[in-house]
Short mmCIF file of C-alpha atoms in Angstrom, two decimals:
data_model
loop_
_atom_site.label_atom_id
_atom_site.label_comp_id
_atom_site.label_asym_id
_atom_site.label_seq_id
_atom_site.Cartn_x
_atom_site.Cartn_y
_atom_site.Cartn_z
CA MET A 1 -152.02 61.62 -20.93
CA ASN A 2 -150.91 64.95 -23.41
CA ARG A 3 -150.15 63.80 -26.87
CA GLU A 4 -145.91 64.18 -26.70
CA ASP A 5 -146.26 60.75 -24.21
CA HIS A 6 -149.25 59.04 -25.87
CA ILE A 7 -146.36 59.46 -28.86
CA VAL A 8 -143.47 58.19 -26.86
CA HIS A 9 -146.19 56.06 -25.49
CA GLY A 10 -146.88 54.82 -29.40
CA PHE A 11 -143.33 54.35 -30.66
CA LYS A 12 -142.16 52.10 -27.61
CA ALA A 13 -144.73 49.37 -28.23
CA THR A 14 -144.03 50.03 -31.92
CA LEU A 15 -140.58 49.33 -31.80
CA VAL A 16 -140.86 46.53 -29.57
CA ALA A 17 -142.87 45.24 -32.29
CA ARG A 18 -141.17 45.55 -34.75
CA ALA A 19 -137.79 45.14 -33.20
CA ILE A 20 -139.82 41.67 -33.23
CA TYR A 21 -140.59 41.61 -36.04
CA MET A 22 -137.79 42.75 -37.26
CA LEU A 23 -134.83 40.22 -35.49
CA SER A 24 -137.72 36.97 -36.18
CA SER A 25 -136.77 38.17 -39.78
CA ALA A 26 -133.65 39.06 -39.23
CA LEU A 27 -133.18 34.85 -37.83
CA LEU A 28 -135.09 33.61 -40.37
CA MET A 29 -133.31 35.35 -42.53
CA PHE A 30 -129.55 34.33 -41.22
CA VAL A 31 -130.93 29.99 -41.04
CA LEU A 32 -131.97 30.08 -43.91
CA ALA A 33 -129.44 31.86 -45.99
CA ARG A 34 -126.80 29.91 -43.83
CA TYR A 35 -127.76 26.94 -43.63
CA LEU A 36 -130.94 25.59 -45.36
CA LEU A 37 -131.49 27.22 -48.28
CA GLU A 38 -128.64 27.71 -51.77
CA PRO A 39 -128.74 30.60 -52.61
CA ASN A 40 -130.92 29.54 -56.11
CA GLU A 41 -133.16 28.11 -53.66
CA TYR A 42 -133.57 31.25 -51.58
CA GLY A 43 -133.47 33.59 -54.76
CA THR A 44 -136.24 31.56 -55.50
CA LEU A 45 -138.43 31.92 -52.79
CA TYR A 46 -137.52 35.72 -52.44
CA TRP A 47 -138.24 36.34 -55.82
CA ALA A 48 -141.68 35.16 -55.79
CA ILE A 49 -142.74 37.17 -52.92
CA GLY A 50 -141.72 39.94 -55.42
CA VAL A 51 -144.11 38.80 -57.84
CA LEU A 52 -146.37 38.50 -55.27
CA ALA A 53 -145.79 41.60 -53.51
CA ILE A 54 -146.99 44.09 -56.80
CA ILE A 55 -150.03 41.31 -57.34
CA GLN A 56 -151.26 42.15 -54.10
CA LEU A 57 -151.89 45.61 -54.89
CA PHE A 58 -154.71 45.05 -56.62
CA ALA A 59 -156.05 43.27 -53.98
CA ASP A 60 -156.43 46.02 -51.84
CA LEU A 61 -156.33 49.50 -54.05
CA GLY A 62 -155.14 52.04 -51.46
CA LEU A 63 -158.44 51.36 -49.48
CA SER A 64 -157.14 50.43 -45.74
CA ARG A 65 -154.98 54.00 -46.05
CA SER A 66 -157.61 54.94 -46.56
CA VAL A 67 -159.69 54.16 -44.39
CA ALA A 68 -157.74 54.15 -42.29
CA ARG A 69 -157.90 58.59 -42.07
CA TYR A 70 -161.37 58.75 -42.21
CA LEU A 71 -160.96 56.70 -38.87
CA SER A 72 -158.40 59.04 -37.96
CA GLU A 73 -160.53 62.01 -39.10
CA TYR A 74 -164.06 60.69 -38.37
CA ARG A 75 -163.81 58.81 -34.85
CA GLU A 76 -162.78 62.54 -32.61
CA THR A 77 -165.72 64.17 -35.63
CA ASP A 78 -168.62 61.55 -35.37
CA PRO A 79 -167.86 58.56 -34.18
CA GLY A 80 -171.38 57.32 -35.64
CA GLN A 81 -169.44 56.69 -38.63
CA VAL A 82 -166.57 55.01 -37.83
CA PRO A 83 -169.17 51.06 -38.34
CA TYR A 84 -169.63 52.72 -42.00
CA LEU A 85 -166.43 52.94 -42.70
CA LEU A 86 -164.44 49.19 -41.63
CA LYS A 87 -168.41 47.63 -43.60
CA THR A 88 -166.97 49.43 -46.71
CA THR A 89 -163.42 48.89 -46.38
CA VAL A 90 -163.65 45.40 -45.63
CA ALA A 91 -166.63 44.34 -48.33
CA ALA A 92 -164.52 46.11 -50.78
CA LYS A 93 -161.90 43.88 -50.12
CA LEU A 94 -163.26 40.85 -50.03
CA VAL A 95 -165.20 41.61 -53.41
CA LEU A 96 -160.88 42.54 -54.86
CA ILE A 97 -159.50 39.75 -52.98
CA SER A 98 -161.30 37.15 -54.33
CA PHE A 99 -161.34 38.66 -58.08
CA ILE A 100 -157.47 39.08 -57.83
CA ALA A 101 -157.13 35.60 -56.67
CA TYR A 102 -159.44 33.57 -59.24
CA VAL A 103 -156.70 35.24 -61.82
CA LEU A 104 -153.62 34.95 -60.28
CA LEU A 105 -154.84 30.68 -59.73
CA LEU A 106 -155.33 30.46 -63.24
CA TYR A 107 -152.75 32.55 -64.59
CA HIS A 108 -150.14 31.12 -62.22
CA GLU A 109 -148.00 29.28 -64.14
CA TRP A 110 -148.14 31.32 -67.24
CA ILE A 111 -146.73 34.78 -65.01
CA ALA A 112 -143.96 32.84 -63.97
CA THR A 113 -142.72 30.44 -67.44
CA VAL A 114 -143.63 35.07 -69.22
CA LEU A 115 -140.66 36.52 -66.06
CA GLY A 116 -138.20 33.86 -66.51
CA GLU A 117 -138.68 31.92 -63.56
CA PRO A 118 -140.98 28.75 -64.35
CA GLU A 119 -139.46 27.10 -61.44
CA ALA A 120 -141.62 30.01 -59.10
CA VAL A 121 -145.22 28.05 -60.36
CA PRO A 122 -145.61 26.08 -57.20
CA PHE A 123 -145.07 29.44 -55.66
CA LEU A 124 -147.04 31.86 -56.48
CA ALA A 125 -150.24 29.08 -57.28
CA ALA A 126 -150.02 29.14 -53.14
CA GLY A 127 -149.81 33.05 -53.39
CA VAL A 128 -153.60 33.11 -53.53
CA LEU A 129 -153.31 32.09 -49.90
CA TYR A 130 -150.75 34.24 -49.17
CA LEU A 131 -152.60 37.63 -51.01
CA VAL A 132 -155.51 36.62 -48.24
CA ALA A 133 -152.78 36.16 -45.44
CA PHE A 134 -150.98 39.02 -46.29
CA SER A 135 -153.21 41.38 -47.24
CA PHE A 136 -156.11 41.66 -43.65
CA SER A 137 -152.42 41.43 -41.80
CA THR A 138 -151.27 44.61 -43.40
CA PHE A 139 -155.24 45.69 -43.04
CA SER A 140 -155.26 45.47 -39.15
CA GLN A 141 -152.25 47.35 -38.38
CA VAL A 142 -153.15 50.02 -40.70
CA ALA A 143 -156.37 50.10 -38.99
CA PHE A 144 -155.36 50.30 -35.33
CA GLN A 145 -152.90 53.18 -36.32
CA GLY A 146 -155.87 55.22 -38.09
CA PHE A 147 -157.86 54.15 -33.97
CA ASN A 148 -154.06 55.83 -33.07
CA HIS A 149 -153.57 52.65 -30.69
CA LEU A 150 -150.65 51.49 -31.91
CA GLY A 151 -150.33 48.49 -29.21
CA TYR A 152 -152.53 46.41 -31.83
CA SER A 153 -150.46 47.16 -34.54
CA ALA A 154 -147.47 46.56 -32.09
CA ILE A 155 -148.88 42.81 -31.88
CA VAL A 156 -150.07 41.61 -34.57
CA GLN A 157 -146.90 42.72 -36.62
CA ALA A 158 -145.45 40.70 -33.86
CA ILE A 159 -147.98 37.78 -34.63
CA SER A 160 -146.32 37.19 -37.83
CA GLY A 161 -142.81 38.05 -37.59
CA ALA A 162 -142.75 35.32 -35.02
CA GLY A 163 -145.09 33.12 -37.02
CA ARG A 164 -142.75 33.55 -40.12
CA LEU A 165 -139.59 31.95 -38.50
CA LEU A 166 -141.64 28.96 -36.26
CA PHE A 167 -143.01 27.68 -39.32
CA ALA A 168 -140.76 28.72 -42.19
CA VAL A 169 -137.85 27.04 -40.69
CA VAL A 170 -140.15 24.26 -39.06
CA PHE A 171 -141.71 23.03 -42.66
CA VAL A 172 -138.18 23.71 -44.78
CA LEU A 173 -136.68 20.77 -41.51
CA ALA A 174 -139.61 19.19 -42.66
CA GLY A 175 -138.40 18.23 -46.19
CA LEU A 176 -140.20 20.84 -48.04
CA GLY A 177 -137.35 23.11 -48.82
CA ALA A 178 -138.49 26.63 -50.33
CA LEU A 179 -141.72 26.11 -50.59
CA GLY A 180 -141.57 25.07 -46.85
CA ALA A 181 -140.18 28.37 -46.38
CA PHE A 182 -142.73 30.76 -48.46
CA PHE A 183 -145.92 28.15 -46.13
CA GLY A 184 -144.65 29.21 -43.20
CA TYR A 185 -144.96 32.61 -44.19
CA ILE A 186 -148.30 32.39 -44.98
CA VAL A 187 -148.89 30.85 -41.80
CA GLY A 188 -147.76 33.61 -39.73
CA TYR A 189 -150.00 35.77 -41.74
CA ALA A 190 -152.97 33.85 -41.17
CA LEU A 191 -152.14 33.57 -37.80
CA ALA A 192 -151.28 38.00 -37.25
CA GLY A 193 -154.81 38.37 -39.80
CA VAL A 194 -157.07 36.21 -37.83
CA ILE A 195 -155.83 38.09 -34.14
CA GLY A 196 -156.04 41.35 -36.19
CA ILE A 197 -159.57 41.13 -37.85
CA GLY A 198 -160.29 39.82 -34.25
CA ILE A 199 -159.72 42.66 -32.00
CA LEU A 200 -160.49 45.07 -34.61
CA TYR A 201 -163.62 43.78 -34.56
CA TYR A 202 -164.13 43.12 -31.17
CA GLY A 203 -162.36 45.81 -29.71
CA PHE A 204 -163.66 48.59 -31.61
CA TYR A 205 -165.52 47.97 -34.52
CA ARG A 206 -168.75 46.81 -32.03
CA ARG A 207 -167.17 49.77 -28.83
CA TYR A 208 -169.42 52.16 -31.45
CA ASP A 209 -172.98 52.51 -32.12
CA ALA A 210 -173.72 53.24 -35.79
CA ALA A 211 -175.70 56.31 -36.76
CA ASP A 212 -178.85 56.41 -38.29
CA GLU A 213 -177.16 56.20 -41.72
CA TYR A 214 -174.55 57.00 -43.39
CA GLU A 215 -172.96 60.22 -44.43
CA ASP A 216 -174.07 61.26 -47.66
CA GLY A 217 -170.92 61.33 -49.69
CA LEU A 218 -168.78 59.53 -47.43
CA SER A 219 -168.32 56.21 -49.26
CA ARG A 220 -167.50 58.12 -52.22
CA ARG A 221 -164.70 60.02 -50.44
CA LEU A 222 -163.59 56.88 -49.12
CA LEU A 223 -162.76 55.35 -52.52
CA GLU A 224 -162.31 58.49 -53.89
CA TYR A 225 -158.77 58.68 -51.27
CA SER A 226 -158.08 55.57 -52.06
CA VAL A 227 -156.54 56.17 -55.97
CA PRO A 228 -154.09 58.91 -55.13
CA LEU A 229 -153.20 56.26 -52.03
CA THR A 230 -153.22 53.42 -54.60
CA ALA A 231 -150.81 55.03 -57.22
CA THR A 232 -148.48 56.05 -53.88
CA GLN A 233 -149.25 52.37 -52.88
CA SER A 234 -148.21 50.78 -56.23
CA ALA A 235 -145.35 53.34 -56.84
CA ASN A 236 -143.86 52.20 -53.78
CA VAL A 237 -144.16 48.48 -53.88
CA ILE A 238 -142.83 48.84 -57.94
CA ASP A 239 -140.02 50.72 -56.53
CA LYS A 240 -139.21 48.65 -54.04
CA GLN A 241 -139.89 45.35 -56.20
CA ILE A 242 -139.29 45.89 -59.61
CA ASP A 243 -135.58 45.00 -59.19
CA ILE A 244 -135.91 42.12 -57.45
CA VAL A 245 -137.79 40.89 -60.50
CA LEU A 246 -135.64 42.56 -62.82
CA VAL A 247 -132.63 41.08 -60.82
CA GLY A 248 -134.81 37.33 -62.09
CA LEU A 249 -135.41 38.36 -65.47
CA PHE A 250 -131.99 40.04 -66.57
CA LEU A 251 -129.72 37.45 -64.11
CA ASN A 252 -130.33 34.96 -62.06
CA PRO A 253 -131.86 33.29 -58.73
CA ALA A 254 -128.35 33.32 -57.39
CA ALA A 255 -127.82 37.21 -58.41
CA VAL A 256 -131.81 38.26 -56.65
CA ALA A 257 -130.45 36.10 -53.78
CA PHE A 258 -126.82 39.19 -53.06
CA TYR A 259 -129.96 41.80 -53.88
CA THR A 260 -132.48 40.43 -51.68
CA LEU A 261 -129.62 39.90 -48.97
CA SER A 262 -128.74 43.05 -49.16
CA LYS A 263 -131.73 44.96 -49.11
CA GLN A 264 -133.43 42.92 -46.26
CA ILE A 265 -130.39 44.18 -44.39
CA SER A 266 -131.43 47.99 -44.67
CA ASP A 267 -134.75 46.75 -43.58
CA PHE A 268 -133.39 45.68 -40.37
CA VAL A 269 -131.37 48.97 -39.81
CA LEU A 270 -134.89 50.81 -40.63
CA ALA A 271 -136.75 49.64 -38.08
CA PRO A 272 -136.89 52.63 -35.92
CA ALA A 273 -137.13 54.94 -37.90
CA ALA A 274 -140.49 53.12 -39.41
CA SER A 275 -141.45 52.71 -36.03
CA LEU A 276 -141.36 56.27 -35.25
CA GLY A 277 -142.88 56.74 -38.32
CA PHE A 278 -145.97 54.87 -37.71
CA THR A 279 -146.03 56.18 -34.54
CA ILE A 280 -146.58 60.11 -35.83
CA SER A 281 -148.47 59.89 -39.03
CA PRO A 282 -152.26 59.56 -37.26
CA ASN A 283 -151.70 62.92 -34.94
CA PHE A 284 -150.55 65.69 -37.89
CA GLY A 285 -154.27 64.55 -39.14
CA GLU A 286 -155.87 65.66 -35.84
CA GLN A 287 -153.37 68.66 -35.82
CA LYS A 288 -154.56 69.96 -38.97
CA ALA A 289 -158.41 69.25 -37.88
CA ALA A 290 -157.50 71.27 -35.17
CA GLY A 291 -155.10 74.19 -35.62
CA GLU A 292 -152.77 72.62 -34.71
CA LEU A 293 -149.40 72.93 -37.62
CA GLU A 294 -147.17 74.55 -35.19
CA LYS A 295 -147.75 71.08 -32.78
CA ALA A 296 -147.38 69.45 -35.84
CA ARG A 297 -144.33 71.52 -36.95
CA ARG A 298 -142.07 71.03 -33.39
CA ILE A 299 -142.90 66.98 -33.71
CA TYR A 300 -141.73 66.12 -37.04
CA GLU A 301 -138.24 69.08 -36.95
CA THR A 302 -137.46 66.84 -33.46
CA SER A 303 -138.27 63.15 -35.26
CA LEU A 304 -136.84 64.41 -38.66
CA THR A 305 -132.94 65.28 -36.48
CA ASN A 306 -133.06 62.19 -34.34
CA VAL A 307 -133.69 59.92 -37.66
CA LEU A 308 -130.29 61.81 -38.99
CA LEU A 309 -128.78 62.12 -36.26
CA LEU A 310 -129.67 57.64 -36.15
CA TYR A 311 -129.30 57.56 -39.08
CA ILE A 312 -126.41 58.96 -40.50
CA PRO A 313 -123.50 57.04 -38.82
CA ALA A 314 -125.15 54.26 -39.20
CA ALA A 315 -124.88 54.18 -42.73
CA VAL A 316 -121.69 54.96 -43.07
CA GLY A 317 -120.82 52.38 -40.54
CA LEU A 318 -122.51 49.43 -42.63
CA ALA A 319 -120.72 50.76 -45.76
CA ILE A 320 -117.70 50.08 -44.13
CA VAL A 321 -118.46 46.91 -42.41
CA ALA A 322 -120.76 45.29 -45.14
CA GLY A 323 -117.41 42.83 -46.44
CA PRO A 324 -116.46 41.51 -43.41
CA PHE A 325 -119.86 41.35 -42.20
CA LEU A 326 -121.65 39.54 -44.87
CA THR A 327 -119.33 37.20 -45.46
CA MET A 328 -118.34 35.40 -41.70
CA VAL A 329 -122.36 36.43 -40.83
CA PHE A 330 -123.78 34.43 -44.26
CA GLY A 331 -120.57 32.81 -45.18
CA SER A 332 -118.40 33.38 -48.40
CA ASP A 333 -121.06 32.79 -50.73
CA TYR A 334 -122.41 35.93 -50.67
CA ALA A 335 -119.52 38.04 -50.77
CA ALA A 336 -120.86 38.81 -54.07
CA ALA A 337 -123.61 40.90 -52.07
CA VAL A 338 -120.93 42.99 -50.92
CA PRO A 339 -120.91 46.20 -53.05
CA VAL A 340 -124.72 46.03 -52.97
CA LEU A 341 -125.26 46.29 -49.22
CA GLN A 342 -122.31 49.49 -49.57
CA VAL A 343 -124.32 50.99 -52.36
CA LEU A 344 -127.89 50.50 -50.88
CA ALA A 345 -126.11 51.69 -47.68
CA GLY A 346 -126.84 55.07 -49.13
CA PHE A 347 -130.76 54.67 -49.28
CA VAL A 348 -130.96 53.32 -45.25
CA VAL A 349 -130.49 57.32 -45.16
CA LEU A 350 -133.47 57.51 -47.54
CA GLN A 351 -135.85 56.01 -46.24
CA ALA A 352 -135.10 56.33 -42.71
CA ILE A 353 -137.04 60.36 -44.04
CA THR A 354 -139.19 58.59 -46.12
CA ASN A 355 -140.98 55.78 -43.34
CA LEU A 356 -140.72 59.70 -41.47
CA THR A 357 -142.44 60.90 -44.25
CA SER A 358 -144.36 59.34 -46.20
CA ASP A 359 -147.95 58.61 -43.96
CA SER A 360 -147.54 61.72 -42.83
CA LEU A 361 -148.83 63.69 -45.75
CA ASP A 362 -151.04 61.41 -45.90
CA TYR A 363 -152.22 62.36 -42.88
CA LEU A 364 -152.68 66.35 -43.80
CA GLY A 365 -153.87 65.28 -47.31
CA ARG A 366 -151.60 65.29 -49.01
CA ALA A 367 -151.42 61.69 -50.38
CA ARG A 368 -152.09 63.57 -53.88
CA ALA A 369 -149.03 65.08 -53.78
CA ARG A 370 -147.10 62.10 -53.19
CA ALA A 371 -148.49 59.37 -55.64
CA ILE A 372 -147.40 61.77 -57.99
CA ALA A 373 -143.81 62.06 -56.52
CA LYS A 374 -144.23 58.26 -56.47
CA GLY A 375 -144.91 57.90 -59.13
CA ALA A 376 -142.98 60.01 -61.86
CA THR A 377 -139.46 57.88 -59.37
CA ALA A 378 -141.14 54.83 -60.00
CA ILE A 379 -140.58 54.66 -63.38
CA SER A 380 -137.35 56.05 -63.78
CA ASN A 381 -136.02 53.51 -61.30
CA LEU A 382 -137.70 50.83 -63.36
CA GLY A 383 -136.04 52.77 -66.86
CA LEU A 384 -132.98 52.38 -65.20
CA ASN A 385 -132.94 49.45 -63.30
CA ILE A 386 -133.54 47.56 -67.55
CA LEU A 387 -130.29 50.37 -67.91
CA LEU A 388 -127.93 49.40 -65.74
CA ILE A 389 -128.59 45.21 -64.76
CA PRO A 390 -127.94 43.95 -67.68
CA TRP A 391 -124.37 46.75 -67.90
CA ILE A 392 -123.24 46.47 -64.28
CA GLY A 393 -125.00 43.73 -63.17
CA VAL A 394 -126.86 43.29 -59.92
CA VAL A 395 -125.34 46.52 -58.43
CA GLY A 396 -127.06 48.26 -61.01
CA ALA A 397 -130.15 47.67 -59.14
CA ALA A 398 -129.41 49.32 -56.34
CA ILE A 399 -127.25 52.18 -58.06
CA ALA A 400 -130.92 52.90 -59.77
CA THR A 401 -132.42 52.31 -55.90
CA VAL A 402 -130.71 55.21 -54.50
CA ALA A 403 -130.69 57.50 -57.42
CA THR A 404 -134.53 58.06 -57.40
CA HIS A 405 -135.38 57.42 -53.92
CA THR A 406 -133.06 60.22 -53.76
CA VAL A 407 -135.53 62.91 -55.65
CA TYR A 408 -139.15 61.05 -54.18
CA VAL A 409 -137.14 62.71 -50.48
CA ALA A 410 -136.36 65.92 -51.86
CA VAL A 411 -140.30 66.51 -53.44
CA ASN A 412 -141.11 64.65 -50.52
CA LEU A 413 -139.74 67.18 -47.96
CA TYR A 414 -140.56 70.18 -49.95
CA VAL A 415 -144.26 69.35 -49.65
CA VAL A 416 -144.18 69.54 -45.66
CA HIS A 417 -141.92 72.74 -45.91
CA THR A 418 -145.58 74.00 -48.12
CA GLU A 419 -147.53 72.68 -45.29
CA LEU A 420 -145.26 73.04 -41.92
CA ASP A 421 -143.20 75.68 -42.81
CA LEU A 422 -140.32 73.90 -41.74
CA ASN A 423 -137.27 76.02 -40.16
CA VAL A 424 -134.91 75.02 -42.97
CA VAL A 425 -131.92 76.89 -41.83
CA ARG A 426 -131.51 75.68 -38.70
CA LEU A 427 -132.07 71.79 -39.98
CA ALA A 428 -129.52 71.96 -42.08
CA ARG A 429 -127.22 73.53 -40.23
CA THR A 430 -127.50 70.05 -37.21
CA THR A 431 -127.28 68.01 -40.55
CA GLY A 432 -123.95 69.25 -41.27
CA LEU A 433 -122.65 68.97 -37.11
CA ILE A 434 -124.02 65.42 -37.77
CA CYS A 435 -122.74 64.62 -40.55
CA ALA A 436 -118.86 66.57 -39.76
CA ILE A 437 -119.16 63.66 -36.46
CA THR A 438 -119.82 60.53 -38.20
CA GLY A 439 -116.90 62.23 -40.68
CA VAL A 440 -114.69 61.42 -37.16
CA MET A 441 -116.67 58.27 -36.68
CA ALA A 442 -115.60 56.81 -39.95
CA VAL A 443 -112.53 57.34 -40.03
CA THR A 444 -111.76 55.95 -36.20
CA VAL A 445 -114.02 52.59 -37.90
CA LEU A 446 -111.73 51.97 -40.82
CA LEU A 447 -109.00 52.54 -38.37
CA VAL A 448 -109.50 49.05 -37.15
CA THR A 449 -111.72 47.49 -39.39
CA PRO A 450 -108.86 45.82 -41.79
CA LEU A 451 -107.63 44.26 -37.81
CA VAL A 452 -111.27 42.62 -38.16
CA SER A 453 -110.83 38.89 -38.43
CA SER A 454 -113.33 37.13 -36.15
CA LEU A 455 -117.46 37.98 -35.40
CA PHE A 456 -116.16 38.89 -31.83
CA MET A 457 -113.72 41.15 -33.60
CA LEU A 458 -116.45 42.74 -36.45
CA GLY A 459 -118.89 43.38 -32.94
CA GLY A 460 -116.08 45.09 -31.77
CA ALA A 461 -115.52 47.49 -34.46
CA ILE A 462 -119.24 48.58 -34.62
CA ALA A 463 -118.88 49.30 -30.95
CA LEU A 464 -116.20 51.57 -30.94
CA GLY A 465 -118.31 53.49 -33.59
CA ALA A 466 -121.06 53.03 -31.84
CA ILE A 467 -119.36 54.98 -28.20
CA THR A 468 -117.32 57.33 -30.43
CA TRP A 469 -120.05 58.29 -32.02
CA ALA A 470 -122.16 59.10 -29.05
CA LEU A 471 -119.53 61.12 -27.32
CA LEU A 472 -119.57 63.14 -29.85
CA ALA A 473 -123.58 63.54 -30.54
CA VAL A 474 -123.66 64.34 -26.45
CA VAL A 475 -119.69 66.89 -26.15
CA SER A 476 -121.85 68.70 -29.98
CA GLY A 477 -125.87 68.27 -27.64
CA LEU A 478 -127.57 67.38 -30.13
CA VAL A 479 -127.99 64.43 -28.06
CA ASP A 480 -128.95 65.72 -24.64
CA PRO A 481 -128.89 62.48 -22.45
CA GLY A 482 -131.88 63.14 -20.19
CA GLN A 483 -134.38 63.10 -22.20
CA VAL A 484 -132.32 59.45 -23.89
CA ARG A 485 -133.20 58.07 -20.44
CA SER A 486 -136.56 59.97 -19.56
CA VAL A 487 -137.79 58.70 -23.40
CA ILE A 488 -136.15 54.07 -22.37
CA SER A 489 -138.25 54.84 -18.95
#
C-alpha cells in the first residue's frame, strides 16, 4: 500500500471512529440538555470536566505525544528501542497520575469552593477516577498514532464515545442526576483505556524484541521533548477550558451550559478535520527523516485546501441557522446560546486549520515553536476572558477565543511554511474562490431561513445550502467527483 492509499485508509478508519464518537457525544449532549438535566446541572457537569481537563495536564506532561514522536522514528530506524520507550513512558505516567490523584483527593473541596462552584465538590472527588481512566484512554490512542496504526486509535475512540453515552444515560435514569452522567464518562473512558492498553501490550509491545540495551540518552531526549509538548498541550487545554471555568466563576452554571453547548456543537462540526490531521501527521515525521519534503508539502497543501473548502461554507452556514437550530433542537431555554454559537462559527474555521497543522508540527520537530505561540495566545486568551466576560457576558468568552486563535493559526501556518515552503499564491487564490462560492451559498440560505418553522424545514434549508455549495465547487473545479468517489470507495 503506497503512502497516499495508507493515508486514505487511515483517514477512513479515523473518520468512522470519530463519527461514532461525535455522534454518540451529540446524542448524549441532546439527551442531557433537552430531557435529563436542567441548564444549571448541565453547566455544573461540564464545568467540573473543564477543571479536571486542566488538572489532567499534570498527569501527562506531554509524555504521550513525545513517545508517539519517537515511536514514529524508532520503529523505522531501531525497532529494538520501542519496548524501552513504552516502559519509560508508562512508568513515568504512573508516578505522575498517582501524585496528582492524591493531591486532588486532598484538595478537591478547597478547589471547588475557591472557584465559586461548591456544588461541584462530588464531581471533583470522583475526578480521581476520571483522571486515571481518561489518561490511559488518550495515551493508547496517541501511541497507536505513533505506530501509524490509526485503526486501533479509531477503535479506542469509538468505544469511549459509545461507552460514555450508554452509561451516562443509564446512570442518570437510575436517579443519580448530573453526577451519574459524570460516572458514565468515567466508565466509558475506563473501558476504552483497558482495551487500548491491552491492544498496545499484546499487539505492539510484545511484538518488538528489545535491544540489548537502552540507547544512551534516549530516555533523556524523550523527557526533554515532552517539555515543549507540555507547554503546548497545557496552553491548548487552558485555551479550551479556562473560558468555561471563568464563565462559571464570573457568571453562573446556566451561562456555562450555554457556552459549553455551543463549543460542543462546534467540536461536532470539526470531526472530519480532526480525523484528517490525526491521520496525516505521523507521515511528516517519516518523510522528513527520509528527506521527502516535497511529498510532505503536496500532502499538506491538498489537505489544507480540502479543509478550507469544507469549513468556510460550514462556518457561514452554522452562523446563519444558529437561531432556529438551537431553539428547535434543545428548546427555548437555550436561546441565550445563539449569539455564542454565531461567534464560535468563526472558531470552526480556525480550529479546523489547527487540527490539520498542530500535530504535524510536532512530527516535524517544531514543537518548541508551536509551544511558544500557543503559550502566548493562551495567556492572551486568559486576559481577554477576564476583561470581556464581566463586561459583555458569555459572548465575551467566544470573542476572546476567536481573536486569540486567529493569531495562533497565523503563526502555525508560518512555521509550516518555513518547513515545507508552501505555494502561498496558489493557496491564496484557492481560498478566494472558496469564499466566493460561500458567498453565493450564504445568500441562498439567508433567503430561505426566515421561512423555517420546523426541524424538517431547517434540514431542507441546510440541504439546499449544501447542494448549492457542491454544484459550485464542482463547476469551479475545486472538487473532482471522480476523486471523491475513489476516496469513498
